[in-house]
C-alpha positions as a Markdown table, in Angstrom:
| # | Residue | x | y | z |
|---|---|---|---|---|
| 1 | Unk | 10.5 | -33.3 | -51.1 |
| 2 | Unk | 9.2 | -33.2 | -47.5 |
| 3 | Unk | 5.7 | -32.2 | -46.7 |
| 4 | Unk | 5.0 | -31.3 | -43.0 |
| 5 | Unk | 1.3 | -31.3 | -42.1 |
| 6 | Unk | 0.6 | -30.1 | -45.6 |
| 7 | Unk | -1.0 | -33.1 | -47.5 |
| 8 | Unk | -3.7 | -30.6 | -48.7 |
| 9 | Unk | -1.0 | -29.1 | -51.0 |
| 10 | Unk | -1.1 | -32.4 | -52.9 |
| 11 | Unk | -4.5 | -31.2 | -54.3 |
| 12 | Unk | -2.4 | -28.9 | -56.4 |
| 13 | Unk | 0.4 | -31.3 | -57.4 |
| 14 | Unk | 0.1 | -30.2 | -61.0 |
| 15 | Unk | 2.1 | -27.2 | -59.8 |
| 16 | Unk | 4.9 | -29.5 | -58.6 |
| 17 | Unk | 7.9 | -30.2 | -60.8 |
| 18 | Unk | 7.2 | -33.4 | -62.8 |
| 19 | Unk | 10.7 | -34.7 | -61.9 |
| 20 | Unk | 9.9 | -35.3 | -58.2 |
| 21 | Unk | 11.2 | -38.8 | -57.3 |
| 22 | Unk | 10.8 | -38.9 | -53.6 |
| 23 | Unk | 8.2 | -37.5 | -51.1 |
| 24 | Unk | 8.3 | -37.8 | -47.3 |
| 25 | Unk | 5.1 | -36.9 | -45.6 |
| 26 | Unk | 5.3 | -35.9 | -41.9 |
| 27 | Unk | 2.0 | -35.6 | -40.0 |
| 28 | Unk | 2.0 | -34.2 | -36.5 |
| 29 | Unk | -1.4 | -34.6 | -34.9 |
| 30 | Unk | -0.5 | -32.2 | -32.0 |
| 31 | Unk | 0.4 | -29.3 | -34.3 |
| 32 | Unk | -2.3 | -26.7 | -34.9 |
| 33 | Unk | -2.3 | -27.0 | -38.7 |
| 34 | Unk | -2.9 | -30.8 | -38.6 |
| 35 | Unk | -5.5 | -32.0 | -41.0 |
| 36 | Unk | -6.5 | -35.7 | -41.1 |
| 37 | Unk | -5.5 | -37.1 | -44.5 |
| 38 | Unk | -8.2 | -37.9 | -47.0 |
| 39 | Unk | -6.3 | -41.0 | -48.2 |
| 40 | Unk | -8.2 | -41.5 | -51.5 |
| 41 | Unk | -7.4 | -37.9 | -52.6 |
| 42 | Unk | -3.8 | -38.1 | -51.3 |
| 43 | Unk | -3.1 | -41.4 | -53.1 |
| 44 | Unk | -4.8 | -40.1 | -56.3 |
| 45 | Unk | -2.7 | -37.0 | -56.3 |
| 46 | Unk | 0.5 | -39.0 | -55.7 |
| 47 | Unk | -0.3 | -41.2 | -58.6 |
| 48 | Unk | -0.2 | -38.2 | -60.9 |
| 49 | Unk | 3.5 | -37.7 | -60.2 |
| 50 | Unk | 4.8 | -40.2 | -62.8 |
| 51 | Unk | 8.4 | -40.2 | -61.7 |
| 52 | Unk | 7.7 | -40.6 | -58.0 |
| 53 | Unk | 9.4 | -43.8 | -56.9 |
| 54 | Unk | 9.8 | -43.3 | -53.2 |
| 55 | Unk | 7.1 | -42.5 | -50.6 |
| 56 | Unk | 7.6 | -42.4 | -46.8 |
| 57 | Unk | 4.7 | -41.5 | -44.5 |
| 58 | Unk | 5.4 | -40.7 | -40.8 |
| 59 | Unk | 2.4 | -40.1 | -38.5 |
| 60 | Unk | 3.2 | -38.6 | -35.0 |
| 61 | Unk | 0.9 | -38.9 | -32.0 |
| 62 | Unk | -2.1 | -40.0 | -34.0 |
| 63 | Unk | -4.9 | -40.7 | -31.5 |
| 64 | Unk | -6.4 | -43.5 | -33.6 |
| 65 | Unk | -5.1 | -45.6 | -36.3 |
| 66 | Unk | -5.9 | -45.6 | -40.0 |
| 67 | Unk | -9.1 | -47.6 | -40.8 |
| 68 | Unk | -9.2 | -50.9 | -42.8 |
| 69 | Unk | -10.7 | -49.3 | -45.9 |
| 70 | Unk | -7.9 | -46.9 | -46.2 |
| 71 | Unk | -5.4 | -49.6 | -45.4 |
| 72 | Unk | -6.5 | -51.5 | -48.5 |
| 73 | Unk | -6.2 | -48.4 | -50.6 |
| 74 | Unk | -2.7 | -47.6 | -49.3 |
| 75 | Unk | -1.7 | -51.3 | -49.9 |
| 76 | Unk | -2.9 | -51.1 | -53.5 |
| 77 | Unk | -0.9 | -47.9 | -54.2 |
| 78 | Unk | 2.2 | -48.9 | -52.3 |
| 79 | Unk | 3.4 | -51.3 | -55.0 |
| 80 | Unk | 3.6 | -48.4 | -57.6 |
| 81 | Unk | 6.7 | -47.2 | -55.7 |
| 82 | Unk | 10.0 | -48.9 | -55.7 |
| 83 | Unk | 10.5 | -47.7 | -52.1 |
| 84 | Unk | 7.6 | -47.4 | -49.6 |
| 85 | Unk | 7.4 | -46.8 | -45.9 |
| 86 | Unk | 4.6 | -46.1 | -43.4 |
| 87 | Unk | 5.4 | -45.3 | -39.7 |
| 88 | Unk | 3.7 | -44.3 | -36.5 |
| 89 | Unk | 5.8 | -42.4 | -34.0 |
| 90 | Unk | 5.7 | -40.5 | -30.7 |
| 91 | Unk | 6.7 | -36.9 | -31.0 |
| 92 | Unk | 8.1 | -36.6 | -27.5 |
| 93 | Unk | 9.5 | -39.2 | -25.1 |
| 94 | Unk | 6.6 | -40.3 | -22.9 |
| 95 | Unk | 8.2 | -42.3 | -20.1 |
| 96 | Unk | 4.9 | -43.6 | -18.7 |
| 97 | Unk | 3.6 | -44.2 | -22.2 |
| 98 | Unk | 0.3 | -45.5 | -20.8 |
| 99 | Unk | -1.9 | -43.2 | -22.8 |
| 100 | Unk | -0.2 | -44.2 | -26.0 |
| 101 | Unk | 0.1 | -47.9 | -25.4 |
| 102 | Unk | -3.5 | -48.8 | -26.3 |
| 103 | Unk | -3.3 | -46.6 | -29.4 |
| 104 | Unk | 0.0 | -48.1 | -30.5 |
| 105 | Unk | -1.4 | -51.6 | -30.1 |
| 106 | Unk | -3.9 | -50.6 | -32.9 |
| 107 | Unk | -1.1 | -49.0 | -34.9 |
| 108 | Unk | 0.9 | -52.3 | -34.7 |
| 109 | Unk | -2.2 | -54.2 | -35.9 |
| 110 | Unk | -2.5 | -51.7 | -38.8 |
| 111 | Unk | 1.2 | -52.1 | -39.8 |
| 112 | Unk | 0.8 | -55.9 | -39.8 |
| 113 | Unk | -2.4 | -55.7 | -41.8 |
| 114 | Unk | -0.8 | -53.3 | -44.3 |
| 115 | Unk | 2.1 | -55.6 | -44.8 |
| 116 | Unk | -0.3 | -58.6 | -45.2 |
| 117 | Unk | -2.5 | -56.7 | -47.7 |
| 118 | Unk | 0.6 | -55.7 | -49.8 |
| 119 | Unk | 2.0 | -59.2 | -49.8 |
| 120 | Unk | -1.3 | -60.6 | -51.1 |
| 121 | Unk | -1.0 | -58.6 | -54.3 |
| 122 | Unk | 0.4 | -60.3 | -57.4 |
| 123 | Unk | 4.0 | -59.6 | -58.1 |
| 124 | Unk | 6.6 | -60.9 | -60.6 |
| 125 | Unk | 8.9 | -61.4 | -57.6 |
| 126 | Unk | 8.0 | -60.9 | -53.9 |
| 127 | Unk | 9.0 | -57.5 | -52.4 |
| 128 | Unk | 11.6 | -57.1 | -49.7 |
| 129 | Unk | 10.2 | -55.8 | -46.5 |
| 130 | Unk | 11.0 | -54.9 | -42.9 |
| 131 | Unk | 8.7 | -54.4 | -40.0 |
| 132 | Unk | 10.4 | -52.4 | -37.2 |
| 133 | Unk | 11.2 | -54.2 | -33.9 |
| 134 | Unk | 8.3 | -52.4 | -32.2 |
| 135 | Unk | 6.0 | -53.2 | -35.1 |
| 136 | Unk | 5.1 | -49.5 | -35.6 |
| 137 | Unk | 6.8 | -49.1 | -39.0 |
| 138 | Unk | 7.0 | -50.9 | -42.3 |
| 139 | Unk | 9.5 | -50.4 | -45.1 |
| 140 | Unk | 9.1 | -52.2 | -48.5 |
| 141 | Unk | 11.1 | -52.4 | -51.6 |
| 142 | Unk | 9.6 | -53.6 | -54.9 |
């Protein structure tokens, strides 16, 4: 299932089929229907979907990164999936990129912190992971 700027619909996830195994969340900050995710509620709602094994979150043109408190919450929930990804992206090609460069430095720090926080959790065997070349995305397999 793909949710585009509609994380609020997760508040009613009891109406979703219980067999959902994969969710991809796309958040476009520049779209008029963008709502900043309330991560505790989003993560709680996702935890109700018992067969959900894959979660990918893509955040486009976000003007500031996710804060440290939410980073810890995301890290703690990430290991409940066998396949997890979190990515920051530009929606359009910005050749000068100057306005986004400062923001993406913070996004890179967040991705590294998220990876670190997940790896600090206790596992039977360490997860496989990949940080993208530009450090703006993280994929993990548990």
